[in-house]
Short mmCIF file of C-alpha atoms and ligand atoms in Angstrom, two decimals:
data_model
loop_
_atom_site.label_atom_id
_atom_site.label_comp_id
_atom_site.label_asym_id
_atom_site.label_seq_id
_atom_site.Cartn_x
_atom_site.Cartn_y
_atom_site.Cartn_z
CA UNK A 193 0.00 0.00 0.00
CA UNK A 194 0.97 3.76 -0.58
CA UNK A 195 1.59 5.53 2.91
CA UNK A 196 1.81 8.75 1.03
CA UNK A 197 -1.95 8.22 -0.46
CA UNK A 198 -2.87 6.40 2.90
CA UNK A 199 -2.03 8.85 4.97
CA UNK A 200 -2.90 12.33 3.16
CA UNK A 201 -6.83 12.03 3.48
CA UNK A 202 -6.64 12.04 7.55
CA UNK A 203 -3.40 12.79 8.43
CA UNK A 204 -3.10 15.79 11.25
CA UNK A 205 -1.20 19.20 10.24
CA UNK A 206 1.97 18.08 11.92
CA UNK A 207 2.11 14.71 10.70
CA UNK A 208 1.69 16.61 6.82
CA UNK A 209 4.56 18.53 7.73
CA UNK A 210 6.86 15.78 8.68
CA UNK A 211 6.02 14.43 5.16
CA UNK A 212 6.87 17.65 3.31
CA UNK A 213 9.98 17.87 5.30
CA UNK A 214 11.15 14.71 4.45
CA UNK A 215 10.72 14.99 1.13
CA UNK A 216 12.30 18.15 0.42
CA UNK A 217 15.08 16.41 2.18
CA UNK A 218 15.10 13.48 -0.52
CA UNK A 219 14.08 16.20 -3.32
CA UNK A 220 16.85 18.67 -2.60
CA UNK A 221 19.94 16.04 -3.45
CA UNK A 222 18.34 15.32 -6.22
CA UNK A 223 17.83 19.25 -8.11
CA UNK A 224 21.46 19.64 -6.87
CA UNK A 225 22.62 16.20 -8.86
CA UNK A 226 21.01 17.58 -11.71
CA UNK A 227 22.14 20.54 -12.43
CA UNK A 228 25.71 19.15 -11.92
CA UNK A 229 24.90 16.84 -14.47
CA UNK A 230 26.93 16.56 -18.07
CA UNK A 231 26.29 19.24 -20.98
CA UNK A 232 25.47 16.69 -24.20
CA UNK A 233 27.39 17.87 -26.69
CA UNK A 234 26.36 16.56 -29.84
CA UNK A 235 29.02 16.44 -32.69
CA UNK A 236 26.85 16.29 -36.31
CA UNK A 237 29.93 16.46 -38.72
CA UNK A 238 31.32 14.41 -41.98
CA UNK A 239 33.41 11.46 -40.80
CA UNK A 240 33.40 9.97 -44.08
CA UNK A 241 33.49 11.44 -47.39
CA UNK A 242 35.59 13.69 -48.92
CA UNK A 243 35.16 16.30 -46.26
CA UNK A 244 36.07 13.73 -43.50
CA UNK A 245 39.39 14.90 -42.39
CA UNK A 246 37.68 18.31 -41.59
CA UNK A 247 34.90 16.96 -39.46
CA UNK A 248 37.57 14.72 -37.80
CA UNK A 249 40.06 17.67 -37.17
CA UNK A 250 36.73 20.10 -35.57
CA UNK A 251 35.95 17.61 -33.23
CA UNK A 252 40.13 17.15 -32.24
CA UNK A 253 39.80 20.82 -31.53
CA UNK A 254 37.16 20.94 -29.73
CA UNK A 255 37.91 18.12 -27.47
CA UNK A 256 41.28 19.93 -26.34
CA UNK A 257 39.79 23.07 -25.26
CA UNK A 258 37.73 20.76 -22.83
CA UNK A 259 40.65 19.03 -22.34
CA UNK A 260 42.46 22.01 -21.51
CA UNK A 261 40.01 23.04 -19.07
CA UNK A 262 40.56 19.55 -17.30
CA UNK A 263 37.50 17.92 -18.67
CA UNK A 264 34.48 20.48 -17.88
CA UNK A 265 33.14 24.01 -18.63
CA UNK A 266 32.29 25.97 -15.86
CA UNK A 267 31.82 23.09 -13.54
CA UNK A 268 30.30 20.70 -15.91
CA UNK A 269 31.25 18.05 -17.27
CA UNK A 270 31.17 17.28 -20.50
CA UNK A 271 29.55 14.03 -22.58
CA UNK A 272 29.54 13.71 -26.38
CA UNK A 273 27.12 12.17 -28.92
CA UNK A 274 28.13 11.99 -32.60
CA UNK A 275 26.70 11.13 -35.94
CA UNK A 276 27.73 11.29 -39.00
CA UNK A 277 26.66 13.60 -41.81
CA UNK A 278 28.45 12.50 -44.56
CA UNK A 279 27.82 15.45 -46.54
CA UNK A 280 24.27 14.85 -47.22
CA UNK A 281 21.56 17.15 -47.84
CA UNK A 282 19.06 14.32 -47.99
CA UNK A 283 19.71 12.94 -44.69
CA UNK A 284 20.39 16.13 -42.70
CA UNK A 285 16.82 16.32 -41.10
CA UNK A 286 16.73 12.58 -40.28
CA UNK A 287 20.40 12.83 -38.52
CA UNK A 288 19.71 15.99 -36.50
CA UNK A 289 16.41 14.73 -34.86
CA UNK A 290 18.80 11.71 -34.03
CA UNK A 291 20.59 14.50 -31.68
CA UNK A 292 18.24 16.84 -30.78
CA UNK A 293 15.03 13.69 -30.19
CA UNK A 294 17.47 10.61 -29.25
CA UNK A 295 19.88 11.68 -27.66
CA UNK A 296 18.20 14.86 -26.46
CA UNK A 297 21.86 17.33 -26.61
CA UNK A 298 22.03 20.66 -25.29
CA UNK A 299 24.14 21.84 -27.73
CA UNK A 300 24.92 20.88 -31.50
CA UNK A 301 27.97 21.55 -32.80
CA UNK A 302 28.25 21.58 -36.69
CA UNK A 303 28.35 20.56 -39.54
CA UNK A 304 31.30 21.34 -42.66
CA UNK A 305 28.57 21.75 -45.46
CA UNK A 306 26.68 24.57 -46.17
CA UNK A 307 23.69 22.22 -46.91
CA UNK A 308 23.46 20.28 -44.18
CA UNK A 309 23.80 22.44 -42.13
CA UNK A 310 20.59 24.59 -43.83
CA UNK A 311 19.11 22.09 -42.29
CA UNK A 312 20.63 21.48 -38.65
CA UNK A 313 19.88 25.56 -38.82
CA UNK A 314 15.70 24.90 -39.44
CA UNK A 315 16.21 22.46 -36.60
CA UNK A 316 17.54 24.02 -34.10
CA UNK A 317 15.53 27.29 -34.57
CA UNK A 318 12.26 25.15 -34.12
CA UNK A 319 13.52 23.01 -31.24
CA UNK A 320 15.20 25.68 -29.55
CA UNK A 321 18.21 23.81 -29.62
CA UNK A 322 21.94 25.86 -28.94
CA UNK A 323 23.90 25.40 -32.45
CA UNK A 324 27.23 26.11 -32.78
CA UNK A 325 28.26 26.14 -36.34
CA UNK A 326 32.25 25.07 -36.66
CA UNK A 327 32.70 25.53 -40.12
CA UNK A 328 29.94 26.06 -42.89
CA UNK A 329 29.79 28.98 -44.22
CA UNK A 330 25.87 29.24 -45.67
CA UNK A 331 25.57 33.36 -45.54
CA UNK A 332 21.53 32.44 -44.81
CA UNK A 333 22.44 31.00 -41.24
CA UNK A 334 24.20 34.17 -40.69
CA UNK A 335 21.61 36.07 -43.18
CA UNK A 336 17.75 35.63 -43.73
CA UNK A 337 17.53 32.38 -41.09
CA UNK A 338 19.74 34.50 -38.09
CA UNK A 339 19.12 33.67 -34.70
CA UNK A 340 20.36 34.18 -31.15
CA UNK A 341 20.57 30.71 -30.58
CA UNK A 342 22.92 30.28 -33.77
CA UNK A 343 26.39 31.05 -33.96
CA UNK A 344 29.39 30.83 -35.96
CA UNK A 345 33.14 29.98 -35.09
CA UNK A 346 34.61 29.95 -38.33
CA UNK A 347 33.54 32.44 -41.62
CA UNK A 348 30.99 32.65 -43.53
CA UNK A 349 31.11 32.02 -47.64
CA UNK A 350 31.62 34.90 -48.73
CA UNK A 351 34.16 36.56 -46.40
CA UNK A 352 37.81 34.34 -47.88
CA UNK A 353 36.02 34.88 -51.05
CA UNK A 354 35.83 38.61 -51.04
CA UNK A 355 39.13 39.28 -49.79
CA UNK A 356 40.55 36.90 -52.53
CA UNK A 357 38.63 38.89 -54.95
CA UNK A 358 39.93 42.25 -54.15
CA UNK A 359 43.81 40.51 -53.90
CA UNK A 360 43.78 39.43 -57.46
CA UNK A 361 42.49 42.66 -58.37
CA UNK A 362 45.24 44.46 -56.76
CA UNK A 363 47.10 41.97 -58.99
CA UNK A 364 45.73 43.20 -61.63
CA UNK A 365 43.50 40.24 -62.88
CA UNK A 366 41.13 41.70 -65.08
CA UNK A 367 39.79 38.68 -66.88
CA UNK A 368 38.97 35.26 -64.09
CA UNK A 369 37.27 31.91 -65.02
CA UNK A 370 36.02 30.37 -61.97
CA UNK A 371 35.43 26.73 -60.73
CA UNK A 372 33.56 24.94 -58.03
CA UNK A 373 30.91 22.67 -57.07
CA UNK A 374 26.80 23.71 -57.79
CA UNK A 375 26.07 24.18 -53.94
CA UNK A 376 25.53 26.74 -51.53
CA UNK A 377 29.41 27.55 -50.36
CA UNK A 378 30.70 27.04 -54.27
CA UNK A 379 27.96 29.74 -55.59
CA UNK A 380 28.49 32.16 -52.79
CA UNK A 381 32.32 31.74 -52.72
CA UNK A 382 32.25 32.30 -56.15
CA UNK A 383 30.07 35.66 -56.20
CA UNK A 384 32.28 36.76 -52.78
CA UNK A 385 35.14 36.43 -55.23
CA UNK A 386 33.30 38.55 -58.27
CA UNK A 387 32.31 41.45 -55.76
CA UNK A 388 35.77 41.54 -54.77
CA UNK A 389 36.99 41.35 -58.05
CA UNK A 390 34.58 44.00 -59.32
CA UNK A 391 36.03 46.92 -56.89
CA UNK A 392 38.95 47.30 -59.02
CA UNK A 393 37.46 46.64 -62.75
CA UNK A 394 37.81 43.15 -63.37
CA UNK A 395 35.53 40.57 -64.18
CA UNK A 396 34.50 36.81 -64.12
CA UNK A 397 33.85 35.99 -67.53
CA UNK A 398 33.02 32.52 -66.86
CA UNK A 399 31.86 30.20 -63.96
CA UNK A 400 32.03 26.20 -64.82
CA UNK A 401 30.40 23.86 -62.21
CA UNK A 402 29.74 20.50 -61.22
CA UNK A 403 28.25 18.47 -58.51
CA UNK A 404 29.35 17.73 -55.13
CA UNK A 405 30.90 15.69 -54.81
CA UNK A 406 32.12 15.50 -57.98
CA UNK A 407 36.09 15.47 -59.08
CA UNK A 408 36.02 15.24 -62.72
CA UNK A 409 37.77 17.96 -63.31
CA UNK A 410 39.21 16.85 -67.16
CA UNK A 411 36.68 18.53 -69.52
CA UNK A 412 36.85 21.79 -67.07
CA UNK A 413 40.31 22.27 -67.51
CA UNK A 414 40.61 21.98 -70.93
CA UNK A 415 37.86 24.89 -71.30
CA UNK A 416 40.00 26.79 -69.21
CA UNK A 417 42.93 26.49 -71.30
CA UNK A 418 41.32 27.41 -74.71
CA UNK A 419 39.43 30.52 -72.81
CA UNK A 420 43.03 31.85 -71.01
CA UNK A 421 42.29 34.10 -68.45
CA UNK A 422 44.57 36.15 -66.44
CA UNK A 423 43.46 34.08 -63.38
CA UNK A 424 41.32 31.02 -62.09
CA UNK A 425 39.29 31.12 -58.42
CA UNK A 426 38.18 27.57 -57.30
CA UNK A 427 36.77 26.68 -54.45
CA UNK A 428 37.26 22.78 -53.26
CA UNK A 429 38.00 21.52 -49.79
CA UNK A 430 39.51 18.31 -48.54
CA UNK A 431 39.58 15.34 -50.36
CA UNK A 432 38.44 16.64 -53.32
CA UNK A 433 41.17 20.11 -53.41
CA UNK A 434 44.15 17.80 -53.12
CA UNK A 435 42.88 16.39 -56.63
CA UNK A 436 41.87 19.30 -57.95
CA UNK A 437 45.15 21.05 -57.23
CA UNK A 438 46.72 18.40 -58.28
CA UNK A 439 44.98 18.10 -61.90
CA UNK A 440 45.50 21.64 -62.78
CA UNK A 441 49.03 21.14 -61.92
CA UNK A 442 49.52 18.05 -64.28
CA UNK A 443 47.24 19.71 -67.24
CA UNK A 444 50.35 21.87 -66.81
CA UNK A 445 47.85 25.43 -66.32
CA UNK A 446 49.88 26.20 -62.65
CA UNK A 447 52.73 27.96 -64.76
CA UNK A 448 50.78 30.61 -66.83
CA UNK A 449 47.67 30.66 -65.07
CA UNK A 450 47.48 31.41 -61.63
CA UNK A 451 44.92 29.49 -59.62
CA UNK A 452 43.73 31.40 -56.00
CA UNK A 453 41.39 30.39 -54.19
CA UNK A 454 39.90 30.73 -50.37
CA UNK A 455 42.23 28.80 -47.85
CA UNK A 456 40.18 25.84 -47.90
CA UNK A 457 41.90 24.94 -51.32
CA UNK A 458 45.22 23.93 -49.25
CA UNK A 459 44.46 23.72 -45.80
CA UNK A 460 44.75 20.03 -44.30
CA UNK A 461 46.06 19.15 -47.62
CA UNK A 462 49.50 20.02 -48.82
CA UNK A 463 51.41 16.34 -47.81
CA UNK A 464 49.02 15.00 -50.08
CA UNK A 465 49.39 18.01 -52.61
CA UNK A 466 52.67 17.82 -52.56
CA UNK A 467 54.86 20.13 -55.75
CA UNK A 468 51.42 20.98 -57.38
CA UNK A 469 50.40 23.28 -54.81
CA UNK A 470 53.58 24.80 -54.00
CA UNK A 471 53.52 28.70 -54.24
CA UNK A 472 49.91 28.77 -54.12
CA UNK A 473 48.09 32.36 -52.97
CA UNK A 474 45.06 31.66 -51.25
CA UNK A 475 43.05 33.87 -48.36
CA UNK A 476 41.83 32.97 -45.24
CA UNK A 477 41.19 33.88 -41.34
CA UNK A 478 44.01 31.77 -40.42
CA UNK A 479 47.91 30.59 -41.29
CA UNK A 480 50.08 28.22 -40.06
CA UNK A 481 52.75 30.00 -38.82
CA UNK A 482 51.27 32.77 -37.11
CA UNK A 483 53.92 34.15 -34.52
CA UNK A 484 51.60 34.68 -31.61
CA UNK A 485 51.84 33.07 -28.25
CA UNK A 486 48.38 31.51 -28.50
CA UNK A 487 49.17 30.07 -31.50
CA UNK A 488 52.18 28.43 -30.86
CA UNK A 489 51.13 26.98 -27.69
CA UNK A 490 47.74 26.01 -29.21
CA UNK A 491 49.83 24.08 -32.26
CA UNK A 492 52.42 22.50 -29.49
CA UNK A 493 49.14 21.26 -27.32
CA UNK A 494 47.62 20.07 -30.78
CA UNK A 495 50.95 18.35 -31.81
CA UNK A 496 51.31 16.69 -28.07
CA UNK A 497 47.76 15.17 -28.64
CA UNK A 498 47.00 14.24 -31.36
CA UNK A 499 50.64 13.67 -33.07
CA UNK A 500 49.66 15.49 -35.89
CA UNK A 501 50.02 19.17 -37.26
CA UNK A 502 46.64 21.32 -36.71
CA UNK A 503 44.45 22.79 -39.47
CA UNK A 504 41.91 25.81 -39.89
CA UNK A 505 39.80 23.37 -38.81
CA UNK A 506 41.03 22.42 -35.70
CA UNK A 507 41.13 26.02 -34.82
CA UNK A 508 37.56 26.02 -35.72
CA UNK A 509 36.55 23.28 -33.57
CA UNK A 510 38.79 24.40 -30.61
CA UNK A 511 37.21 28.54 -30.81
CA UNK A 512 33.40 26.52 -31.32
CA UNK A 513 34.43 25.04 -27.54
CA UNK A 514 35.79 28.87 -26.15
CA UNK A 515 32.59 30.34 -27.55
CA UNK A 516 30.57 27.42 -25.51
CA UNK A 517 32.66 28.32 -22.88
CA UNK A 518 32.50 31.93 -22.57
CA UNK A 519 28.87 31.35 -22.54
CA UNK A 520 28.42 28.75 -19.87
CA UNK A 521 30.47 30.58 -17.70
CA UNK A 522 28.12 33.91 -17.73
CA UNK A 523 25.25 31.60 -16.51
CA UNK A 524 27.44 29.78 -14.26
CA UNK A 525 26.83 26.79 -15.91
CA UNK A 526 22.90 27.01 -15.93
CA UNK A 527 22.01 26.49 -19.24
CA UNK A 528 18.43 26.53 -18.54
CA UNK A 529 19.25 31.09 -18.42
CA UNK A 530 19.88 30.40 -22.10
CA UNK A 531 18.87 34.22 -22.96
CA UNK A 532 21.65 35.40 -20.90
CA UNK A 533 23.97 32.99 -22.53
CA UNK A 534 23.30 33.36 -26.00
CA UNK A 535 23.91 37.32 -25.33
CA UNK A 536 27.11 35.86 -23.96
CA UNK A 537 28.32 34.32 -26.99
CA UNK A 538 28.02 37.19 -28.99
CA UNK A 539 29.45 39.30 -26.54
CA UNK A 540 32.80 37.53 -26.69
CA UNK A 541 36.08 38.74 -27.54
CA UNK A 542 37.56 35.02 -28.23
CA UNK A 543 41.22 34.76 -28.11
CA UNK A 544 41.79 32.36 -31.20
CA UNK A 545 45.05 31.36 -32.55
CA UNK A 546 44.18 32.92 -35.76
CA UNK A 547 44.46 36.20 -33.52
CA UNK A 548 41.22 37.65 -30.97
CA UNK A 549 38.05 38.45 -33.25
CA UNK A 550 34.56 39.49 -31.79
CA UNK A 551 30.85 38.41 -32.85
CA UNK A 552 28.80 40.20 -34.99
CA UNK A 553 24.98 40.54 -33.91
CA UNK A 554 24.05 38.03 -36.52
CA UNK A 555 26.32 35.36 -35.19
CA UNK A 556 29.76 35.65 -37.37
CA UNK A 557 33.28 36.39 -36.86
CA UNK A 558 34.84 39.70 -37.83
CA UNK A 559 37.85 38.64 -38.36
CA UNK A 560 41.00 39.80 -40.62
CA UNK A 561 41.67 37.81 -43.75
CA UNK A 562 44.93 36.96 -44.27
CA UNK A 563 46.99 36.07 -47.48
CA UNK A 564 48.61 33.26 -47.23
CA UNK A 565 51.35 31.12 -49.41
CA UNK A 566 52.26 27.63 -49.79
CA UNK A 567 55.93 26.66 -48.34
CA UNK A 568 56.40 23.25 -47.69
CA UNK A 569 53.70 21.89 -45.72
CA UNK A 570 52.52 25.10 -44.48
CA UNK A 571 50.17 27.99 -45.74
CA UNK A 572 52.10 30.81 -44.21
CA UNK A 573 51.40 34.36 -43.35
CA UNK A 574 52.49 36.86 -46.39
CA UNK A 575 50.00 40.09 -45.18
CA UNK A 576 46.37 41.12 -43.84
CA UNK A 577 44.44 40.79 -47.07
CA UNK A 578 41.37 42.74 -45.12
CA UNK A 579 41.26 43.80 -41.93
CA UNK A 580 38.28 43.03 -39.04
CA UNK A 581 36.03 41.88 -42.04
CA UNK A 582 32.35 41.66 -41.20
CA UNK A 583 29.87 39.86 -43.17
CA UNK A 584 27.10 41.93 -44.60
CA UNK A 585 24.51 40.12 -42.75
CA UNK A 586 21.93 40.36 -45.97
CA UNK A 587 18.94 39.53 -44.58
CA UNK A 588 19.50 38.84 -40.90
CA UNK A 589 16.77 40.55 -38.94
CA UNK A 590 16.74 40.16 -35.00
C1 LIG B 230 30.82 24.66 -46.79
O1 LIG B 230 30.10 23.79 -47.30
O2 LIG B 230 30.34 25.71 -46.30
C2 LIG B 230 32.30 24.46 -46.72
C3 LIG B 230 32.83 23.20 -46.81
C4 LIG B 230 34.20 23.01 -46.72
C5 LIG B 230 35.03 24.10 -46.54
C6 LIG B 230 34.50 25.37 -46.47
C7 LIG B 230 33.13 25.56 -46.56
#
């Protein structure tokens, strides 16, 4: 029998507040276990594909910033879920409810592609879900689909793009031919790259495409050697930008036709590159060798770890975890305030190794752009192609 439901009916005033005593005695343990409980961290990134290095190298860096930290973020530990994308539109709805319904996360962190993570965007906006976006660079999550529960570590599309656009023009490229997969980050690195381009006179004249994610690159190349422009902007990433780099190289185009492109064309890849990239301009928010501090003691940590040289993705991954950070430790670790700790997050001045850069309102990195060259293994520092660049935010409405 129930003494609770025995007893209530009858029972005298003191006896009633025995029972209420005791079991805000049992109760109060409880609440306290609970909100020292893990923050579920669930990892939705490419682990296979051609774009699994970058997922694998995100989730590296994010793991040794809670490392780092000895394990928790303001006084929680951490626990981590993980699925994997593999690059694919088609599936992105189905894998994020896995997350956000399953294994019921407090926070998603990813994805690499711009489509998928259209998608993780949509669901996290209707679940209310923290997303913390490592790498893709969609300008609608930062744009039309903004939100204060969404936020960037890493660029968006159009920002390497731009700046790459206004080097070659200070090249004086008048004349470019373009090259990239038909989805959201090739289009809008592409027209980043034409707006650049544009400020000082010069033009794309051409833009050849193909799927994602597609490598053959054969028929492509030969256009681009009947048209000869002064210059060709791809963009490719992983898997895919070692071959590509690789092919324009052996179609022998490298010598008389530069090829630029946003860092993403030789970051993570050059062992696998090898000669073919060697020399290479490209633009990005981060280079190898940066001289700081932070990001020497960030690459020796990396090195120590993980026996292996860190990325722009890495970096991504580890600033995603400081961002987390800087916002669990405004709420003290209470992610139920998560008003206060979104306005956290954008609030932050993070202290990257690619050098400190704030967050813009709808959820981005200014950051500077930096030109970068191939030596070695190593995209290395060569100026500040544009300073603190914002993204324009078209759309974003908060
Ligand atoms: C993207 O899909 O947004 C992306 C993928 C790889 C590198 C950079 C951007």
């Amino acid at each position: 029998m129930n003494p609770i439901r025995h007893t209530t009916a009858a029972a005298p005033k003191a006896a009633l507040a025995l029972l209420a005593a005791a079991a805000a005695l049992v109760a109060a343990p409880l609440t306290a276990t609970a909100q020292q409980g893990p923050i579920k961290i669930g990892f939705m990134l490419p682990y296979t594909g051609t774009y699994a290095s970058l997922g694998d190298n995100i989730e590296k860096g994010f793991r040794l910033l809670v490392q780092e930290q000895g394990g928790k973020l303001a006084g929680r530990e951490i626990q981590y879920f993980k699925v994997d994308d593999e690059s694919e539109p088609s599936k992105a709805t189905d894998n994020v409810a896995k997350l956000i319904k399953r294994d019921q996360v407090d926070v998603l962190v990813g994805t690499v592609h711009s489509g998928v993570a259209l998608a993780m965007a949509r669901a996290a906006r209707e679940s209310n879900t923290l997303l913390i976006i490592p790498n893709a660079g969609a300008g609608d999550i930062t744009g039309p689909l903004c939100s204060p529960g969404i936020v960037r570590s890493s660029f968006s599309n159009w920002q390497p793009a731009y700046a790459m656009g206004v080097v070659a023009g200070s090249k004086g490229v008048k004349r470019a031919m373009t090259i990239t997969w038909n989805y959201a980050a090739g289009t809008e690195s592409v027209k980043g790259f034409a707006e650049g381009l544009e400020k000082s006179g010069g033009k794309v004249i051409k833009e050849l495409n193909l799927p994602f994610p597609g490598v053959e690159f054969q028929a492509l190349l030969t256009e681009i050697a009947a048209q000869k422009p002064d210059a060709v902007y791809s963009f490719f990433a992983g898997g895919a930008a070692v071959k590509f780099v690789k092919d324009y190289d052996a179609a022998g185009l490298r010598r008389t036709i530069p090829l630029y492109g946003p860092g993403f064309l030789t970051d993570g890849t050059l062992e696998a590159q090898g000669a073919a990239a060697q020399g290479m301009l490209t633009t990005l928010h981060y280079a190898d060798n940066l001289d700081t501090p932070r990001n020497n003691a960030f690459r020796k940590s990396y090195a120590l770890t993980y026996k292996a040289n860190a990325d722009v993705y890495s970096v991504q991954g580890y600033d995603a975890a400081q961002i987390l950070a800087a916002g669990l430790a405004a709420v003290k670790g209470d992610m139920k305030q998560r008003d206060a700790m979104n306005a956290a997050m954008r609030k932050v001045t993070v202290d990257s190794p690619r050098g400190k850069f704030t967050i813009s309102p709808a959820g981005n990195p200014v950051q500077d752009i930096y030109l970068r060259e191939v030596k070695g293994n190593y995209n290395e520092f060569r100026s500040i192609a544009v300073k603190s660049l914002a993204d324009p935010a078209r759309g974003c409405k908060l």
